[in-house]
Amino acid sequence: MPSCQAQPPILKRPLTDEELVERVRSGENSYYGTLIARYHRRLYCVALRILRNDAEAEDALQDAYILALTRLEQFAGRSSFYTWMARITMNEAFTRIRSRQRAQRLEAAVEAPSNVHRFFAHVPSPEQQAFHNELDTAFATSVRSLPDHYRTVFTLREIDEMSTAEAACSLGITEECVKTRLHRARELLQKRLARRVRWRERAAA
């Protein structure tokens, strides 16, 4: 005879981060809210530690959520979803800090006429401007030609103006590794630009 004893209910297990990511990738966007809700508080704390401002931290986090959704196809699972999301959040927070610093520098320049005069006092000749443009192009080409791991570190440190610690957090590597890669990137750029300058001097001779 079949048993009349009540059977325990079958409990549905929560979907893993990877399963939720696949659901969103397949077009079930409602699962994205479930995914980010798991880590909202932790990610908010990440942004707040950098920005020191509740409203800015929340704005940075919302931007990070939007950016992560557009880049979800790039999530390869080599790190946890939280780690991947934390890096995007940190980048958004650091971007806001750099924008704030640029605005402060511009405001200081506008408030100090001597600074404005210094910025615009020297107008290069057409020959000087052409040479500067050529160097800018050569520099940009040289940066693009760097190996990926050197180019990424150089861009974060020298162009995005991240600190060594910020770049290390963003890339998930040690600060010593950042310093080593940056040193090597600078060496490669110096050699390539030096060759470019020597070539130009020979062509002009």
PDB file of N, CA and C in Angstrom, residues 48-106:
ATOM      1  N   LEU A  48      31.411  53.814  -1.521  1.00  0.00           N
ATOM      2  CA  LEU A  48      31.411  54.804  -0.447  1.00  0.00           C
ATOM      3  C   LEU A  48      32.796  54.981   0.149  1.00  0.00           C
ATOM      4  N   ARG A  49      33.550  53.894   0.263  1.00  0.00           N
ATOM      5  CA  ARG A  49      34.910  54.002   0.810  1.00  0.00           C
ATOM      6  C   ARG A  49      35.782  54.881  -0.070  1.00  0.00           C
ATOM      7  N   ILE A  50      35.524  54.884  -1.374  1.00  0.00           N
ATOM      8  CA  ILE A  50      36.330  55.678  -2.302  1.00  0.00           C
ATOM      9  C   ILE A  50      35.839  57.121  -2.357  1.00  0.00           C
ATOM     10  N   LEU A  51      34.530  57.306  -2.443  1.00  0.00           N
ATOM     11  CA  LEU A  51      33.968  58.640  -2.694  1.00  0.00           C
ATOM     12  C   LEU A  51      33.656  59.424  -1.417  1.00  0.00           C
ATOM     13  N   ARG A  52      33.427  58.732  -0.315  1.00  0.00           N
ATOM     14  CA  ARG A  52      33.134  59.398   0.966  1.00  0.00           C
ATOM     15  C   ARG A  52      31.896  60.279   0.897  1.00  0.00           C
ATOM     16  N   ASN A  53      30.968  59.907   0.048  1.00  0.00           N
ATOM     17  CA  ASN A  53      29.748  60.698  -0.099  1.00  0.00           C
ATOM     18  C   ASN A  53      28.613  59.754  -0.492  1.00  0.00           C
ATOM     19  N   ASP A  54      27.533  59.737   0.303  1.00  0.00           N
ATOM     20  CA  ASP A  54      26.448  58.783   0.074  1.00  0.00           C
ATOM     21  C   ASP A  54      25.822  58.927  -1.310  1.00  0.00           C
ATOM     22  N   ALA A  55      25.490  60.170  -1.679  1.00  0.00           N
ATOM     23  CA  ALA A  55      24.806  60.388  -2.955  1.00  0.00           C
ATOM     24  C   ALA A  55      25.705  60.017  -4.125  1.00  0.00           C
ATOM     25  N   GLU A  56      26.973  60.421  -4.063  1.00  0.00           N
ATOM     26  CA  GLU A  56      27.903  60.088  -5.150  1.00  0.00           C
ATOM     27  C   GLU A  56      28.126  58.589  -5.240  1.00  0.00           C
ATOM     28  N   ALA A  57      28.206  57.924  -4.088  1.00  0.00           N
ATOM     29  CA  ALA A  57      28.400  56.474  -4.090  1.00  0.00           C
ATOM     30  C   ALA A  57      27.213  55.774  -4.754  1.00  0.00           C
ATOM     31  N   GLU A  58      26.016  56.225  -4.447  1.00  0.00           N
ATOM     32  CA  GLU A  58      24.816  55.627  -5.049  1.00  0.00           C
ATOM     33  C   GLU A  58      24.777  55.894  -6.551  1.00  0.00           C
ATOM     34  N   ASP A  59      25.126  57.107  -6.966  1.00  0.00           N
ATOM     35  CA  ASP A  59      25.142  57.429  -8.400  1.00  0.00           C
ATOM     36  C   ASP A  59      26.185  56.584  -9.133  1.00  0.00           C
ATOM     37  N   ALA A  60      27.369  56.450  -8.530  1.00  0.00           N
ATOM     38  CA  ALA A  60      28.429  55.652  -9.151  1.00  0.00           C
ATOM     39  C   ALA A  60      27.987  54.199  -9.285  1.00  0.00           C
ATOM     40  N   LEU A  61      27.297  53.709  -8.273  1.00  0.00           N
ATOM     41  CA  LEU A  61      26.849  52.316  -8.304  1.00  0.00           C
ATOM     42  C   LEU A  61      25.788  52.101  -9.380  1.00  0.00           C
ATOM     43  N   GLN A  62      24.868  53.042  -9.528  1.00  0.00           N
ATOM     44  CA  GLN A  62      23.855  52.916 -10.573  1.00  0.00           C
ATOM     45  C   GLN A  62      24.497  52.919 -11.961  1.00  0.00           C
ATOM     46  N   ASP A  63      25.508  53.792 -12.152  1.00  0.00           N
ATOM     47  CA  ASP A  63      26.231  53.805 -13.424  1.00  0.00           C
ATOM     48  C   ASP A  63      26.951  52.484 -13.646  1.00  0.00           C
ATOM     49  N   ALA A  64      27.504  51.935 -12.570  1.00  0.00           N
ATOM     50  CA  ALA A  64      28.204  50.655 -12.678  1.00  0.00           C
ATOM     51  C   ALA A  64      27.240  49.538 -13.071  1.00  0.00           C
ATOM     52  N   TYR A  65      26.030  49.554 -12.523  1.00  0.00           N
ATOM     53  CA  TYR A  65      25.036  48.535 -12.877  1.00  0.00           C
ATOM     54  C   TYR A  65      24.691  48.600 -14.365  1.00  0.00           C
ATOM     55  N   ILE A  66      24.507  49.813 -14.858  1.00  0.00           N
ATOM     56  CA  ILE A  66      24.168  49.981 -16.277  1.00  0.00           C
ATOM     57  C   ILE A  66      25.322  49.514 -17.160  1.00  0.00           C
ATOM     58  N   LEU A  67      26.552  49.920 -16.781  1.00  0.00           N
ATOM     59  CA  LEU A  67      27.723  49.537 -17.568  1.00  0.00           C
ATOM     60  C   LEU A  67      27.926  48.027 -17.544  1.00  0.00           C
ATOM     61  N   ALA A  68      27.748  47.416 -16.383  1.00  0.00           N
ATOM     62  CA  ALA A  68      27.927  45.969 -16.273  1.00  0.00           C
ATOM     63  C   ALA A  68      26.918  45.221 -17.136  1.00  0.00           C
ATOM     64  N   LEU A  69      25.686  45.722 -17.190  1.00  0.00           N
ATOM     65  CA  LEU A  69      24.670  45.071 -18.011  1.00  0.00           C
ATOM     66  C   LEU A  69      25.052  45.106 -19.486  1.00  0.00           C
ATOM     67  N   THR A  70      25.613  46.234 -19.934  1.00  0.00           N
ATOM     68  CA  THR A  70      26.014  46.341 -21.342  1.00  0.00           C
ATOM     69  C   THR A  70      27.241  45.483 -21.640  1.00  0.00           C
ATOM     70  N   ARG A  71      28.009  45.148 -20.600  1.00  0.00           N
ATOM     71  CA  ARG A  71      29.237  44.363 -20.793  1.00  0.00           C
ATOM     72  C   ARG A  71      29.103  42.926 -20.298  1.00  0.00           C
ATOM     73  N   LEU A  72      27.897  42.490 -20.037  1.00  0.00           N
ATOM     74  CA  LEU A  72      27.715  41.181 -19.425  1.00  0.00           C
ATOM     75  C   LEU A  72      28.276  40.056 -20.285  1.00  0.00           C
ATOM     76  N   GLU A  73      28.289  40.249 -21.596  1.00  0.00           N
ATOM     77  CA  GLU A  73      28.860  39.229 -22.478  1.00  0.00           C
ATOM     78  C   GLU A  73      30.345  39.056 -22.241  1.00  0.00           C
ATOM     79  N   GLN A  74      31.004  40.068 -21.651  1.00  0.00           N
ATOM     80  CA  GLN A  74      32.437  40.004 -21.403  1.00  0.00           C
ATOM     81  C   GLN A  74      32.769  39.254 -20.114  1.00  0.00           C
ATOM     82  N   PHE A  75      31.765  38.987 -19.290  1.00  0.00           N
ATOM     83  CA  PHE A  75      32.021  38.259 -18.049  1.00  0.00           C
ATOM     84  C   PHE A  75      32.321  36.811 -18.384  1.00  0.00           C
ATOM     85  N   ALA A  76      33.594  36.414 -18.157  1.00  0.00           N
ATOM     86  CA  ALA A  76      34.031  35.085 -18.571  1.00  0.00           C
ATOM     87  C   ALA A  76      34.042  34.086 -17.428  1.00  0.00           C
ATOM     88  N   GLY A  77      33.760  34.526 -16.210  1.00  0.00           N
ATOM     89  CA  GLY A  77      33.734  33.601 -15.086  1.00  0.00           C
ATOM     90  C   GLY A  77      35.097  33.251 -14.524  1.00  0.00           C
ATOM     91  N   ARG A  78      36.146  33.958 -14.982  1.00  0.00           N
ATOM     92  CA  ARG A  78      37.480  33.674 -14.426  1.00  0.00           C
ATOM     93  C   ARG A  78      37.582  34.140 -12.978  1.00  0.00           C
ATOM     94  N   SER A  79      36.790  35.123 -12.608  1.00  0.00           N
ATOM     95  CA  SER A  79      36.655  35.540 -11.219  1.00  0.00           C
ATOM     96  C   SER A  79      35.178  35.478 -10.864  1.00  0.00           C
ATOM     97  N   SER A  80      34.857  35.678  -9.599  1.00  0.00           N
ATOM     98  CA  SER A  80      33.451  35.651  -9.207  1.00  0.00           C
ATOM     99  C   SER A  80      32.729  36.867  -9.779  1.00  0.00           C
ATOM    100  N   PHE A  81      31.416  36.778  -9.871  1.00  0.00           N
ATOM    101  CA  PHE A  81      30.648  37.909 -10.376  1.00  0.00           C
ATOM    102  C   PHE A  81      30.841  39.121  -9.475  1.00  0.00           C
ATOM    103  N   TYR A  82      30.898  38.894  -8.171  1.00  0.00           N
ATOM    104  CA  TYR A  82      31.088  40.025  -7.249  1.00  0.00           C
ATOM    105  C   TYR A  82      32.418  40.722  -7.516  1.00  0.00           C
ATOM    106  N   THR A  83      33.488  39.961  -7.699  1.00  0.00           N
ATOM    107  CA  THR A  83      34.804  40.565  -7.967  1.00  0.00           C
ATOM    108  C   THR A  83      34.769  41.372  -9.254  1.00  0.00           C
ATOM    109  N   TRP A  84      34.165  40.811 -10.285  1.00  0.00           N
ATOM    110  CA  TRP A  84      34.037  41.512 -11.575  1.00  0.00           C
ATOM    111  C   TRP A  84      33.248  42.792 -11.399  1.00  0.00           C
ATOM    112  N   MET A  85      32.145  42.705 -10.648  1.00  0.00           N
ATOM    113  CA  MET A  85      31.290  43.867 -10.434  1.00  0.00           C
ATOM    114  C   MET A  85      31.993  44.907  -9.564  1.00  0.00           C
ATOM    115  N   ALA A  86      32.784  44.459  -8.594  1.00  0.00           N
ATOM    116  CA  ALA A  86      33.499  45.387  -7.716  1.00  0.00           C
ATOM    117  C   ALA A  86      34.510  46.205  -8.505  1.00  0.00           C
ATOM    118  N   ARG A  87      35.167  45.582  -9.470  1.00  0.00           N
ATOM    119  CA  ARG A  87      36.141  46.310 -10.293  1.00  0.00           C
ATOM    120  C   ARG A  87      35.439  47.399 -11.110  1.00  0.00           C
ATOM    121  N   ILE A  88      34.297  47.074 -11.683  1.00  0.00           N
ATOM    122  CA  ILE A  88      33.552  48.076 -12.448  1.00  0.00           C
ATOM    123  C   ILE A  88      33.113  49.214 -11.531  1.00  0.00           C
ATOM    124  N   THR A  89      32.658  48.882 -10.338  1.00  0.00           N
ATOM    125  CA  THR A  89      32.221  49.895  -9.373  1.00  0.00           C
ATOM    126  C   THR A  89      33.388  50.795  -8.978  1.00  0.00           C
ATOM    127  N   MET A  90      34.557  50.211  -8.713  1.00  0.00           N
ATOM    128  CA  MET A  90      35.731  51.009  -8.352  1.00  0.00           C
ATOM    129  C   MET A  90      36.129  51.937  -9.494  1.00  0.00           C
ATOM    130  N   ASN A  91      36.092  51.427 -10.702  1.00  0.00           N
ATOM    131  CA  ASN A  91      36.438  52.267 -11.852  1.00  0.00           C
ATOM    132  C   ASN A  91      35.497  53.460 -11.970  1.00  0.00           C
ATOM    133  N   GLU A  92      34.206  53.218 -11.769  1.00  0.00           N
ATOM    134  CA  GLU A  92      33.233  54.312 -11.829  1.00  0.00           C
ATOM    135  C   GLU A  92      33.486  55.332 -10.722  1.00  0.00           C
ATOM    136  N   ALA A  93      33.822  54.845  -9.526  1.00  0.00           N
ATOM    137  CA  ALA A  93      34.095  55.749  -8.406  1.00  0.00           C
ATOM    138  C   ALA A  93      35.357  56.569  -8.666  1.00  0.00           C
ATOM    139  N   PHE A  94      36.409  55.920  -9.137  1.00  0.00           N
ATOM    140  CA  PHE A  94      37.659  56.639  -9.415  1.00  0.00           C
ATOM    141  C   PHE A  94      37.473  57.640 -10.552  1.00  0.00           C
ATOM    142  N   THR A  95      36.636  57.291 -11.536  1.00  0.00           N
ATOM    143  CA  THR A  95      36.350  58.225 -12.622  1.00  0.00           C
ATOM    144  C   THR A  95      35.710  59.492 -12.084  1.00  0.00           C
ATOM    145  N   ARG A  96      34.795  59.336 -11.127  1.00  0.00           N
ATOM    146  CA  ARG A  96      34.156  60.505 -10.519  1.00  0.00           C
ATOM    147  C   ARG A  96      35.161  61.358  -9.742  1.00  0.00           C
ATOM    148  N   ILE A  97      36.089  60.712  -9.077  1.00  0.00           N
ATOM    149  CA  ILE A  97      37.108  61.467  -8.338  1.00  0.00           C
ATOM    150  C   ILE A  97      37.978  62.251  -9.298  1.00  0.00           C
ATOM    151  N   ARG A  98      38.384  61.611 -10.407  1.00  0.00           N
ATOM    152  CA  ARG A  98      39.229  62.315 -11.372  1.00  0.00           C
ATOM    153  C   ARG A  98      38.475  63.474 -12.009  1.00  0.00           C
ATOM    154  N   SER A  99      37.186  63.288 -12.288  1.00  0.00           N
ATOM    155  CA  SER A  99      36.384  64.380 -12.847  1.00  0.00           C
ATOM    156  C   SER A  99      36.277  65.529 -11.853  1.00  0.00           C
ATOM    157  N   ARG A 100      36.107  65.193 -10.594  1.00  0.00           N
ATOM    158  CA  ARG A 100      36.033  66.210  -9.547  1.00  0.00           C
ATOM    159  C   ARG A 100      37.345  66.985  -9.448  1.00  0.00           C
ATOM    160  N   GLN A 101      38.461  66.258  -9.529  1.00  0.00           N
ATOM    161  CA  GLN A 101      39.765  66.912  -9.428  1.00  0.00           C
ATOM    162  C   GLN A 101      40.024  67.818 -10.622  1.00  0.00           C
ATOM    163  N   ARG A 102      39.631  67.355 -11.834  1.00  0.00           N
ATOM    164  CA  ARG A 102      39.809  68.200 -13.021  1.00  0.00           C
ATOM    165  C   ARG A 102      38.981  69.465 -12.906  1.00  0.00           C
ATOM    166  N   ALA A 103      37.752  69.336 -12.397  1.00  0.00           N
ATOM    167  CA  ALA A 103      36.892  70.512 -12.225  1.00  0.00           C
ATOM    168  C   ALA A 103      37.493  71.485 -11.218  1.00  0.00           C
ATOM    169  N   GLN A 104      38.093  70.952 -10.161  1.00  0.00           N
ATOM    170  CA  GLN A 104      38.707  71.809  -9.152  1.00  0.00           C
ATOM    171  C   GLN A 104      39.919  72.545  -9.719  1.00  0.00           C
ATOM    172  N   ARG A 105      40.716  71.831 -10.554  1.00  0.00           N
ATOM    173  CA  ARG A 105      41.886  72.477 -11.158  1.00  0.00           C
ATOM    174  C   ARG A 105      41.454  73.573 -12.120  1.00  0.00           C
ATOM    175  N   LEU A 106      40.400  73.304 -12.909  1.00  0.00           N
ATOM    176  CA  LEU A 106      39.905  74.303 -13.851  1.00  0.00           C
ATOM    177  C   LEU A 106      39.358  75.511 -13.108  1.00  0.00           C
TER     178      LEU A 106
END
